[in-house]
mmCIF file with all atom_site columns, C-alpha atoms in Angstrom:
data_model
loop_
_atom_site.group_PDB
_atom_site.id
_atom_site.type_symbol
_atom_site.label_atom_id
_atom_site.label_alt_id
_atom_site.label_comp_id
_atom_site.label_asym_id
_atom_site.label_entity_id
_atom_site.label_seq_id
_atom_site.pdbx_PDB_ins_code
_atom_site.Cartn_x
_atom_site.Cartn_y
_atom_site.Cartn_z
_atom_site.occupancy
_atom_site.B_iso_or_equiv
_atom_site.pdbx_formal_charge
_atom_site.auth_seq_id
_atom_site.auth_comp_id
_atom_site.auth_asym_id
_atom_site.auth_atom_id
_atom_site.pdbx_PDB_model_num
ATOM 1   C CA . UNK A 1 1   ? -63.865 75.552 61.608 1.00 57.00 ? 1   UNK A CA 1
ATOM 2   C CA . UNK A 1 2   ? -63.941 72.026 63.020 1.00 63.00 ? 2   UNK A CA 1
ATOM 3   C CA . UNK A 1 3   ? -61.127 70.970 65.307 1.00 77.00 ? 3   UNK A CA 1
ATOM 4   C CA . UNK A 1 4   ? -59.111 67.917 64.254 1.00 83.00 ? 4   UNK A CA 1
ATOM 5   C CA . UNK A 1 5   ? -57.686 65.752 67.042 1.00 88.00 ? 5   UNK A CA 1
ATOM 6   C CA . UNK A 1 6   ? -54.188 64.294 66.692 1.00 85.00 ? 6   UNK A CA 1
ATOM 7   C CA . UNK A 1 7   ? -52.258 62.172 69.164 1.00 84.00 ? 7   UNK A CA 1
ATOM 8   C CA . UNK A 1 8   ? -48.727 63.522 69.684 1.00 85.00 ? 8   UNK A CA 1
ATOM 9   C CA . UNK A 1 9   ? -45.659 61.762 71.029 1.00 82.00 ? 9   UNK A CA 1
ATOM 10  C CA . UNK A 1 10  ? -43.155 63.787 73.043 1.00 81.00 ? 10  UNK A CA 1
ATOM 11  C CA . UNK A 1 11  ? -39.793 63.798 71.287 1.00 78.00 ? 11  UNK A CA 1
ATOM 12  C CA . UNK A 1 12  ? -36.462 63.852 73.115 1.00 73.00 ? 12  UNK A CA 1
ATOM 13  C CA . UNK A 1 13  ? -34.202 62.758 70.250 1.00 70.00 ? 13  UNK A CA 1
ATOM 14  C CA . UNK A 1 14  ? -32.982 65.459 67.917 1.00 69.00 ? 14  UNK A CA 1
ATOM 15  C CA . UNK A 1 15  ? -30.927 65.785 64.749 1.00 68.00 ? 15  UNK A CA 1
ATOM 16  C CA . UNK A 1 16  ? -31.171 64.355 61.238 1.00 71.00 ? 16  UNK A CA 1
ATOM 17  C CA . UNK A 1 17  ? -30.787 60.735 62.357 1.00 70.00 ? 17  UNK A CA 1
ATOM 18  C CA . UNK A 1 18  ? -33.698 60.986 64.796 1.00 72.00 ? 18  UNK A CA 1
ATOM 19  C CA . UNK A 1 19  ? -35.822 62.752 62.176 1.00 71.00 ? 19  UNK A CA 1
ATOM 20  C CA . UNK A 1 20  ? -35.105 60.009 59.624 1.00 71.00 ? 20  UNK A CA 1
ATOM 21  C CA . UNK A 1 21  ? -36.041 57.301 62.137 1.00 74.00 ? 21  UNK A CA 1
ATOM 22  C CA . UNK A 1 22  ? -39.300 59.110 62.890 1.00 73.00 ? 22  UNK A CA 1
ATOM 23  C CA . UNK A 1 23  ? -40.167 59.408 59.188 1.00 74.00 ? 23  UNK A CA 1
ATOM 24  C CA . UNK A 1 24  ? -39.417 55.697 58.641 1.00 73.00 ? 24  UNK A CA 1
ATOM 25  C CA . UNK A 1 25  ? -41.997 55.019 61.369 1.00 78.00 ? 25  UNK A CA 1
ATOM 26  C CA . UNK A 1 26  ? -44.530 57.209 59.434 1.00 80.00 ? 26  UNK A CA 1
ATOM 27  C CA . UNK A 1 27  ? -44.164 60.034 61.953 1.00 83.00 ? 27  UNK A CA 1
ATOM 28  C CA . UNK A 1 28  ? -43.527 63.718 61.284 1.00 86.00 ? 28  UNK A CA 1
ATOM 29  C CA . UNK A 1 29  ? -41.273 65.762 63.626 1.00 87.00 ? 29  UNK A CA 1
ATOM 30  C CA . UNK A 1 30  ? -42.925 68.966 64.830 1.00 88.00 ? 30  UNK A CA 1
ATOM 31  C CA . UNK A 1 31  ? -42.375 71.840 67.254 1.00 89.00 ? 31  UNK A CA 1
ATOM 32  C CA . UNK A 1 32  ? -45.115 73.513 69.296 1.00 89.00 ? 32  UNK A CA 1
ATOM 33  C CA . UNK A 1 33  ? -44.433 77.076 70.468 1.00 89.00 ? 33  UNK A CA 1
ATOM 34  C CA . UNK A 1 34  ? -46.253 80.191 71.576 1.00 83.00 ? 34  UNK A CA 1
ATOM 35  C CA . UNK A 1 35  ? -47.473 82.164 74.601 1.00 78.00 ? 35  UNK A CA 1
ATOM 36  C CA . UNK A 1 36  ? -43.896 82.588 75.812 1.00 76.00 ? 36  UNK A CA 1
ATOM 37  C CA . UNK A 1 37  ? -43.577 78.905 76.750 1.00 79.00 ? 37  UNK A CA 1
ATOM 38  C CA . UNK A 1 38  ? -40.567 76.741 75.979 1.00 84.00 ? 38  UNK A CA 1
ATOM 39  C CA . UNK A 1 39  ? -40.914 74.998 72.586 1.00 86.00 ? 39  UNK A CA 1
ATOM 40  C CA . UNK A 1 40  ? -42.227 71.439 72.832 1.00 85.00 ? 40  UNK A CA 1
ATOM 41  C CA . UNK A 1 41  ? -40.774 68.868 70.406 1.00 87.00 ? 41  UNK A CA 1
ATOM 42  C CA . UNK A 1 42  ? -43.176 66.167 69.261 1.00 87.00 ? 42  UNK A CA 1
ATOM 43  C CA . UNK A 1 43  ? -43.816 63.530 66.604 1.00 86.00 ? 43  UNK A CA 1
ATOM 44  C CA . UNK A 1 44  ? -47.181 63.392 64.824 1.00 88.00 ? 44  UNK A CA 1
ATOM 45  C CA . UNK A 1 45  ? -48.805 60.572 62.826 1.00 87.00 ? 45  UNK A CA 1
ATOM 46  C CA . UNK A 1 46  ? -47.854 61.298 59.215 1.00 84.00 ? 46  UNK A CA 1
ATOM 47  C CA . UNK A 1 47  ? -51.003 60.166 57.386 1.00 85.00 ? 47  UNK A CA 1
ATOM 48  C CA . UNK A 1 48  ? -53.431 61.878 59.774 1.00 88.00 ? 48  UNK A CA 1
ATOM 49  C CA . UNK A 1 49  ? -51.356 65.084 59.672 1.00 84.00 ? 49  UNK A CA 1
ATOM 50  C CA . UNK A 1 50  ? -51.324 65.026 55.860 1.00 85.00 ? 50  UNK A CA 1
ATOM 51  C CA . UNK A 1 51  ? -55.124 64.772 55.818 1.00 85.00 ? 51  UNK A CA 1
ATOM 52  C CA . UNK A 1 52  ? -55.497 67.548 58.406 1.00 86.00 ? 52  UNK A CA 1
ATOM 53  C CA . UNK A 1 53  ? -53.255 69.940 56.468 1.00 84.00 ? 53  UNK A CA 1
ATOM 54  C CA . UNK A 1 54  ? -55.465 69.676 53.386 1.00 83.00 ? 54  UNK A CA 1
ATOM 55  C CA . UNK A 1 55  ? -57.468 72.407 55.110 1.00 81.00 ? 55  UNK A CA 1
ATOM 56  C CA . UNK A 1 56  ? -55.529 75.673 55.312 1.00 78.00 ? 56  UNK A CA 1
ATOM 57  C CA . UNK A 1 57  ? -55.170 77.164 58.815 1.00 80.00 ? 57  UNK A CA 1
ATOM 58  C CA . UNK A 1 58  ? -56.672 73.988 60.290 1.00 84.00 ? 58  UNK A CA 1
ATOM 59  C CA . UNK A 1 59  ? -57.317 73.987 64.038 1.00 87.00 ? 59  UNK A CA 1
ATOM 60  C CA . UNK A 1 60  ? -55.626 70.951 65.611 1.00 87.00 ? 60  UNK A CA 1
ATOM 61  C CA . UNK A 1 61  ? -56.276 69.577 69.081 1.00 88.00 ? 61  UNK A CA 1
ATOM 62  C CA . UNK A 1 62  ? -53.159 67.818 70.387 1.00 87.00 ? 62  UNK A CA 1
ATOM 63  C CA . UNK A 1 63  ? -52.750 65.597 73.389 1.00 81.00 ? 63  UNK A CA 1
ATOM 64  C CA . UNK A 1 64  ? -49.155 65.725 74.657 1.00 80.00 ? 64  UNK A CA 1
ATOM 65  C CA . UNK A 1 65  ? -48.260 63.749 77.786 1.00 76.00 ? 65  UNK A CA 1
ATOM 66  C CA . UNK A 1 66  ? -51.870 63.861 78.978 1.00 76.00 ? 66  UNK A CA 1
ATOM 67  C CA . UNK A 1 67  ? -52.203 67.612 78.383 1.00 81.00 ? 67  UNK A CA 1
ATOM 68  C CA . UNK A 1 68  ? -54.405 69.171 75.705 1.00 84.00 ? 68  UNK A CA 1
ATOM 69  C CA . UNK A 1 69  ? -53.120 71.886 73.392 1.00 84.00 ? 69  UNK A CA 1
ATOM 70  C CA . UNK A 1 70  ? -54.896 73.796 70.636 1.00 88.00 ? 70  UNK A CA 1
ATOM 71  C CA . UNK A 1 71  ? -52.597 74.699 67.719 1.00 88.00 ? 71  UNK A CA 1
ATOM 72  C CA . UNK A 1 72  ? -52.588 75.999 64.153 1.00 89.00 ? 72  UNK A CA 1
ATOM 73  C CA . UNK A 1 73  ? -49.869 75.254 61.558 1.00 88.00 ? 73  UNK A CA 1
ATOM 74  C CA . UNK A 1 74  ? -47.420 78.124 61.006 1.00 87.00 ? 74  UNK A CA 1
ATOM 75  C CA . UNK A 1 75  ? -44.807 76.523 58.746 1.00 84.00 ? 75  UNK A CA 1
ATOM 76  C CA . UNK A 1 76  ? -44.870 73.247 56.826 1.00 87.00 ? 76  UNK A CA 1
ATOM 77  C CA . UNK A 1 77  ? -41.648 71.869 55.345 1.00 83.00 ? 77  UNK A CA 1
ATOM 78  C CA . UNK A 1 78  ? -42.152 69.409 52.479 1.00 85.00 ? 78  UNK A CA 1
ATOM 79  C CA . UNK A 1 79  ? -39.779 67.194 50.560 1.00 77.00 ? 79  UNK A CA 1
ATOM 80  C CA . UNK A 1 80  ? -38.968 69.044 47.317 1.00 81.00 ? 80  UNK A CA 1
ATOM 81  C CA . UNK A 1 81  ? -39.241 65.885 45.197 1.00 79.00 ? 81  UNK A CA 1
ATOM 82  C CA . UNK A 1 82  ? -41.801 63.628 46.896 1.00 77.00 ? 82  UNK A CA 1
ATOM 83  C CA . UNK A 1 83  ? -43.933 66.413 48.377 1.00 74.00 ? 83  UNK A CA 1
ATOM 84  C CA . UNK A 1 84  ? -44.421 64.572 51.677 1.00 78.00 ? 84  UNK A CA 1
ATOM 85  C CA . UNK A 1 85  ? -44.325 66.531 54.950 1.00 82.00 ? 85  UNK A CA 1
ATOM 86  C CA . UNK A 1 86  ? -40.921 66.546 56.670 1.00 83.00 ? 86  UNK A CA 1
ATOM 87  C CA . UNK A 1 87  ? -41.449 68.996 59.549 1.00 84.00 ? 87  UNK A CA 1
ATOM 88  C CA . UNK A 1 88  ? -44.154 71.251 60.952 1.00 88.00 ? 88  UNK A CA 1
ATOM 89  C CA . UNK A 1 89  ? -44.079 74.326 63.203 1.00 90.00 ? 89  UNK A CA 1
ATOM 90  C CA . UNK A 1 90  ? -47.269 74.674 65.249 1.00 90.00 ? 90  UNK A CA 1
ATOM 91  C CA . UNK A 1 91  ? -48.471 77.748 67.130 1.00 90.00 ? 91  UNK A CA 1
ATOM 92  C CA . UNK A 1 92  ? -50.394 77.372 70.392 1.00 90.00 ? 92  UNK A CA 1
ATOM 93  C CA . UNK A 1 93  ? -53.671 79.306 70.434 1.00 88.00 ? 93  UNK A CA 1
ATOM 94  C CA . UNK A 1 94  ? -56.540 79.828 72.870 1.00 86.00 ? 94  UNK A CA 1
ATOM 95  C CA . UNK A 1 95  ? -60.248 80.233 72.290 1.00 80.00 ? 95  UNK A CA 1
ATOM 96  C CA . UNK A 1 96  ? -61.003 83.932 71.790 1.00 81.00 ? 96  UNK A CA 1
ATOM 97  C CA . UNK A 1 97  ? -57.386 84.779 70.940 1.00 85.00 ? 97  UNK A CA 1
ATOM 98  C CA . UNK A 1 98  ? -56.755 86.779 67.754 1.00 88.00 ? 98  UNK A CA 1
ATOM 99  C CA . UNK A 1 99  ? -54.143 85.554 65.284 1.00 87.00 ? 99  UNK A CA 1
ATOM 100 C CA . UNK A 1 100 ? -52.817 86.807 61.940 1.00 89.00 ? 100 UNK A CA 1
ATOM 101 C CA . UNK A 1 101 ? -53.188 84.233 59.165 1.00 88.00 ? 101 UNK A CA 1
ATOM 102 C CA . UNK A 1 102 ? -53.168 84.131 55.385 1.00 89.00 ? 102 UNK A CA 1
ATOM 103 C CA . UNK A 1 103 ? -56.367 82.952 53.710 1.00 90.00 ? 103 UNK A CA 1
ATOM 104 C CA . UNK A 1 104 ? -56.768 81.902 50.077 1.00 90.00 ? 104 UNK A CA 1
ATOM 105 C CA . UNK A 1 105 ? -58.373 84.244 47.540 1.00 93.00 ? 105 UNK A CA 1
ATOM 106 C CA . UNK A 1 106 ? -60.890 82.637 45.135 1.00 92.00 ? 106 UNK A CA 1
ATOM 107 C CA . UNK A 1 107 ? -62.740 84.351 42.300 1.00 93.00 ? 107 UNK A CA 1
ATOM 108 C CA . UNK A 1 108 ? -66.198 83.985 40.796 1.00 91.00 ? 108 UNK A CA 1
ATOM 109 C CA . UNK A 1 109 ? -67.918 85.501 37.771 1.00 89.00 ? 109 UNK A CA 1
ATOM 110 C CA . UNK A 1 110 ? -66.833 86.295 34.219 1.00 86.00 ? 110 UNK A CA 1
ATOM 111 C CA . UNK A 1 111 ? -64.736 89.185 32.966 1.00 84.00 ? 111 UNK A CA 1
ATOM 112 C CA . UNK A 1 112 ? -66.153 91.682 30.492 1.00 80.00 ? 112 UNK A CA 1
ATOM 113 C CA . UNK A 1 113 ? -66.183 90.347 26.895 1.00 82.00 ? 113 UNK A CA 1
ATOM 114 C CA . UNK A 1 114 ? -62.837 90.679 25.168 1.00 78.00 ? 114 UNK A CA 1
ATOM 115 C CA . UNK A 1 115 ? -59.401 89.106 25.250 1.00 68.00 ? 115 UNK A CA 1
ATOM 116 C CA . UNK A 1 116 ? -58.485 90.083 28.812 1.00 85.00 ? 116 UNK A CA 1
ATOM 117 C CA . UNK A 1 117 ? -56.528 88.117 31.402 1.00 89.00 ? 117 UNK A CA 1
ATOM 118 C CA . UNK A 1 118 ? -56.970 87.854 35.179 1.00 91.00 ? 118 UNK A CA 1
ATOM 119 C CA . UNK A 1 119 ? -53.693 88.246 37.068 1.00 92.00 ? 119 UNK A CA 1
ATOM 120 C CA . UNK A 1 120 ? -53.337 87.193 40.708 1.00 93.00 ? 120 UNK A CA 1
ATOM 121 C CA . UNK A 1 121 ? -50.925 89.677 42.276 1.00 94.00 ? 121 UNK A CA 1
ATOM 122 C CA . UNK A 1 122 ? -51.578 87.976 45.640 1.00 93.00 ? 122 UNK A CA 1
ATOM 123 C CA . UNK A 1 123 ? -53.024 84.481 46.062 1.00 92.00 ? 123 UNK A CA 1
ATOM 124 C CA . UNK A 1 124 ? -53.687 85.048 49.756 1.00 91.00 ? 124 UNK A CA 1
ATOM 125 C CA . UNK A 1 125 ? -54.864 87.817 52.044 1.00 92.00 ? 125 UNK A CA 1
ATOM 126 C CA . UNK A 1 126 ? -53.425 88.514 55.509 1.00 92.00 ? 126 UNK A CA 1
ATOM 127 C CA . UNK A 1 127 ? -56.253 88.807 58.023 1.00 92.00 ? 127 UNK A CA 1
ATOM 128 C CA . UNK A 1 128 ? -56.692 88.915 61.787 1.00 91.00 ? 128 UNK A CA 1
ATOM 129 C CA . UNK A 1 129 ? -59.271 86.449 63.069 1.00 89.00 ? 129 UNK A CA 1
ATOM 130 C CA . UNK A 1 130 ? -60.192 84.571 66.211 1.00 88.00 ? 130 UNK A CA 1
ATOM 131 C CA . UNK A 1 131 ? -58.064 81.431 66.432 1.00 84.00 ? 131 UNK A CA 1
ATOM 132 C CA . UNK A 1 132 ? -61.081 79.130 66.671 1.00 81.00 ? 132 UNK A CA 1
ATOM 133 C CA . UNK A 1 133 ? -62.959 80.856 63.806 1.00 85.00 ? 133 UNK A CA 1
ATOM 134 C CA . UNK A 1 134 ? -60.375 81.264 61.046 1.00 85.00 ? 134 UNK A CA 1
ATOM 135 C CA . UNK A 1 135 ? -62.002 81.458 57.592 1.00 86.00 ? 135 UNK A CA 1
ATOM 136 C CA . UNK A 1 136 ? -60.618 79.037 55.017 1.00 84.00 ? 136 UNK A CA 1
ATOM 137 C CA . UNK A 1 137 ? -60.830 81.476 52.114 1.00 88.00 ? 137 UNK A CA 1
ATOM 138 C CA . UNK A 1 138 ? -62.467 84.583 50.707 1.00 92.00 ? 138 UNK A CA 1
ATOM 139 C CA . UNK A 1 139 ? -64.370 84.791 47.401 1.00 93.00 ? 139 UNK A CA 1
ATOM 140 C CA . UNK A 1 140 ? -64.120 87.850 45.141 1.00 93.00 ? 140 UNK A CA 1
ATOM 141 C CA . UNK A 1 141 ? -66.442 88.658 42.227 1.00 93.00 ? 141 UNK A CA 1
ATOM 142 C CA . UNK A 1 142 ? -64.692 89.657 39.006 1.00 91.00 ? 142 UNK A CA 1
ATOM 143 C CA . UNK A 1 143 ? -67.954 89.890 37.043 1.00 90.00 ? 143 UNK A CA 1
ATOM 144 C CA . UNK A 1 144 ? -67.812 92.575 34.336 1.00 87.00 ? 144 UNK A CA 1
ATOM 145 C CA . UNK A 1 145 ? -64.268 93.760 35.108 1.00 88.00 ? 145 UNK A CA 1
ATOM 146 C CA . UNK A 1 146 ? -62.293 94.987 32.108 1.00 87.00 ? 146 UNK A CA 1
ATOM 147 C CA . UNK A 1 147 ? -58.655 95.591 31.205 1.00 88.00 ? 147 UNK A CA 1
ATOM 148 C CA . UNK A 1 148 ? -57.115 98.136 33.570 1.00 89.00 ? 148 UNK A CA 1
ATOM 149 C CA . UNK A 1 149 ? -59.447 97.287 36.471 1.00 91.00 ? 149 UNK A CA 1
ATOM 150 C CA . UNK A 1 150 ? -57.972 96.039 39.748 1.00 93.00 ? 150 UNK A CA 1
ATOM 151 C CA . UNK A 1 151 ? -59.192 94.902 43.144 1.00 94.00 ? 151 UNK A CA 1
ATOM 152 C CA . UNK A 1 152 ? -57.409 96.173 46.241 1.00 94.00 ? 152 UNK A CA 1
ATOM 153 C CA . UNK A 1 153 ? -57.264 94.390 49.576 1.00 94.00 ? 153 UNK A CA 1
ATOM 154 C CA . UNK A 1 154 ? -59.631 96.976 51.113 1.00 94.00 ? 154 UNK A CA 1
ATOM 155 C CA . UNK A 1 155 ? -62.227 96.270 48.376 1.00 93.00 ? 155 UNK A CA 1
ATOM 156 C CA . UNK A 1 156 ? -62.682 92.653 49.509 1.00 93.00 ? 156 UNK A CA 1
ATOM 157 C CA . UNK A 1 157 ? -65.525 91.798 51.892 1.00 92.00 ? 157 UNK A CA 1
ATOM 158 C CA . UNK A 1 158 ? -64.155 89.653 54.697 1.00 91.00 ? 158 UNK A CA 1
ATOM 159 C CA . UNK A 1 159 ? -66.072 87.023 56.672 1.00 88.00 ? 159 UNK A CA 1
ATOM 160 C CA . UNK A 1 160 ? -67.636 88.177 59.938 1.00 88.00 ? 160 UNK A CA 1
ATOM 161 C CA . UNK A 1 161 ? -65.067 88.378 62.731 1.00 87.00 ? 161 UNK A CA 1
ATOM 162 C CA . UNK A 1 162 ? -62.111 88.911 60.379 1.00 90.00 ? 162 UNK A CA 1
ATOM 163 C CA . UNK A 1 163 ? -60.302 92.179 59.711 1.00 92.00 ? 163 UNK A CA 1
ATOM 164 C CA . UNK A 1 164 ? -57.600 93.029 57.214 1.00 93.00 ? 164 UNK A CA 1
ATOM 165 C CA . UNK A 1 165 ? -54.118 92.782 58.747 1.00 91.00 ? 165 UNK A CA 1
ATOM 166 C CA . UNK A 1 166 ? -52.001 93.670 55.702 1.00 87.00 ? 166 UNK A CA 1
ATOM 167 C CA . UNK A 1 167 ? -51.666 96.723 53.452 1.00 92.00 ? 167 UNK A CA 1
ATOM 168 C CA . UNK A 1 168 ? -55.212 97.818 52.577 1.00 93.00 ? 168 UNK A CA 1
ATOM 169 C CA . UNK A 1 169 ? -54.040 99.472 49.324 1.00 94.00 ? 169 UNK A CA 1
ATOM 170 C CA . UNK A 1 170 ? -52.209 96.365 48.076 1.00 94.00 ? 170 UNK A CA 1
ATOM 171 C CA . UNK A 1 171 ? -53.417 95.138 44.668 1.00 94.00 ? 171 UNK A CA 1
ATOM 172 C CA . UNK A 1 172 ? -54.773 91.589 44.987 1.00 94.00 ? 172 UNK A CA 1
ATOM 173 C CA . UNK A 1 173 ? -56.176 91.056 41.466 1.00 93.00 ? 173 UNK A CA 1
ATOM 174 C CA . UNK A 1 174 ? -55.817 92.998 38.238 1.00 93.00 ? 174 UNK A CA 1
ATOM 175 C CA . UNK A 1 175 ? -57.194 92.632 34.734 1.00 91.00 ? 175 UNK A CA 1
ATOM 176 C CA . UNK A 1 176 ? -54.694 93.039 31.931 1.00 91.00 ? 176 UNK A CA 1
ATOM 177 C CA . UNK A 1 177 ? -55.264 93.223 28.182 1.00 87.00 ? 177 UNK A CA 1
ATOM 178 C CA . UNK A 1 178 ? -54.101 90.108 26.403 1.00 78.00 ? 178 UNK A CA 1
ATOM 179 C CA . UNK A 1 179 ? -51.130 90.796 24.155 1.00 72.00 ? 179 UNK A CA 1
ATOM 180 C CA . UNK A 1 180 ? -51.782 89.900 20.511 1.00 60.00 ? 180 UNK A CA 1
ATOM 181 C CA . UNK A 1 181 ? -49.046 87.715 19.083 1.00 59.00 ? 181 UNK A CA 1
ATOM 182 C CA . UNK A 1 182 ? -46.822 89.369 16.507 1.00 57.00 ? 182 UNK A CA 1
ATOM 183 C CA . UNK A 1 183 ? -47.344 87.729 13.106 1.00 56.00 ? 183 UNK A CA 1
ATOM 184 C CA . UNK A 1 184 ? -44.258 85.825 11.987 1.00 56.00 ? 184 UNK A CA 1
ATOM 185 C CA . UNK A 1 185 ? -42.191 87.739 9.427  1.00 56.00 ? 185 UNK A CA 1
ATOM 186 C CA . UNK A 1 186 ? -42.718 86.390 5.902  1.00 55.00 ? 186 UNK A CA 1
ATOM 187 C CA . UNK A 1 187 ? -39.265 85.271 4.800  1.00 52.00 ? 187 UNK A CA 1
ATOM 188 C CA . UNK A 1 188 ? -40.453 83.084 1.941  1.00 54.00 ? 188 UNK A CA 1
ATOM 189 C CA . UNK A 1 189 ? -39.213 84.450 -1.364 1.00 52.00 ? 189 UNK A CA 1
ATOM 190 C CA . UNK A 1 190 ? -36.917 87.000 0.274  1.00 52.00 ? 190 UNK A CA 1
ATOM 191 C CA . UNK A 1 191 ? -33.520 87.196 -1.452 1.00 53.00 ? 191 UNK A CA 1
ATOM 192 C CA . UNK A 1 192 ? -30.553 85.788 0.472  1.00 53.00 ? 192 UNK A CA 1
ATOM 193 C CA . UNK A 1 193 ? -28.311 88.353 2.076  1.00 53.00 ? 193 UNK A CA 1
ATOM 194 C CA . UNK A 1 194 ? -25.810 89.671 -0.443 1.00 53.00 ? 194 UNK A CA 1
ATOM 195 C CA . UNK A 1 195 ? -27.674 88.180 -3.390 1.00 52.00 ? 195 UNK A CA 1
ATOM 196 C CA . UNK A 1 196 ? -28.738 90.399 -6.254 1.00 54.00 ? 196 UNK A CA 1
ATOM 197 C CA . UNK A 1 197 ? -32.370 91.391 -6.337 1.00 46.00 ? 197 UNK A CA 1
#
C-alpha cells in the first residue's frame, strides 16, 4: 500500500471553539497515539485528508514539528448531516509491526439459479497484518452457492502476510431463499360483515 504524505500542524488549543475555528480554516482536528507515548494533538488539511481516507486503512506519513510519523486511521468522526470529517484518531505504527485492522469483504461470481439472496452477515473481516502491507480488501467467490450455504471467516483465503484475527467460525456470508410474497386476499365480492349472504 502506498504511503500518503500529509503536513500536520501541532495543536495547542482545545475544546469546541478551537475545533470550530480549525474547521473554518479547512483543517481537521486529530490525535496521534500509540507505542505508549503521550497523545499528540494536531490539525490536518481537510481536503487532502478526505482524499486519503477514500482508501481504507491508508498508511499516512505525517510531519509534525520536523519529526516524521507513520500512522493509520483508527477512528473517523463525520458530521451526521454533511458527511464531512470532524475528527480523526490516528495510530502510530512502525515498519514490520503487526496491527489488527478490518478489511472490506467483496464478492464475485453468480449464485446457483433460483430466487436466492446473498446476505452479508459481516461486511468486514478482522485480520492481523504488517502495518506497511495492509490489504485493502478480500474477494470471496459465491459462484454456484445455493440457499442454506454459508461462508465462514476461516473459509476465506487471505492475502499473503495476513492472518485471521477474529472468530474463525463466524459466518461472513450466507445464502437465503427468497420469500415469495403472499398473494393479496381477494376481497372483491365478499359480503360486508353482518350482511346476509
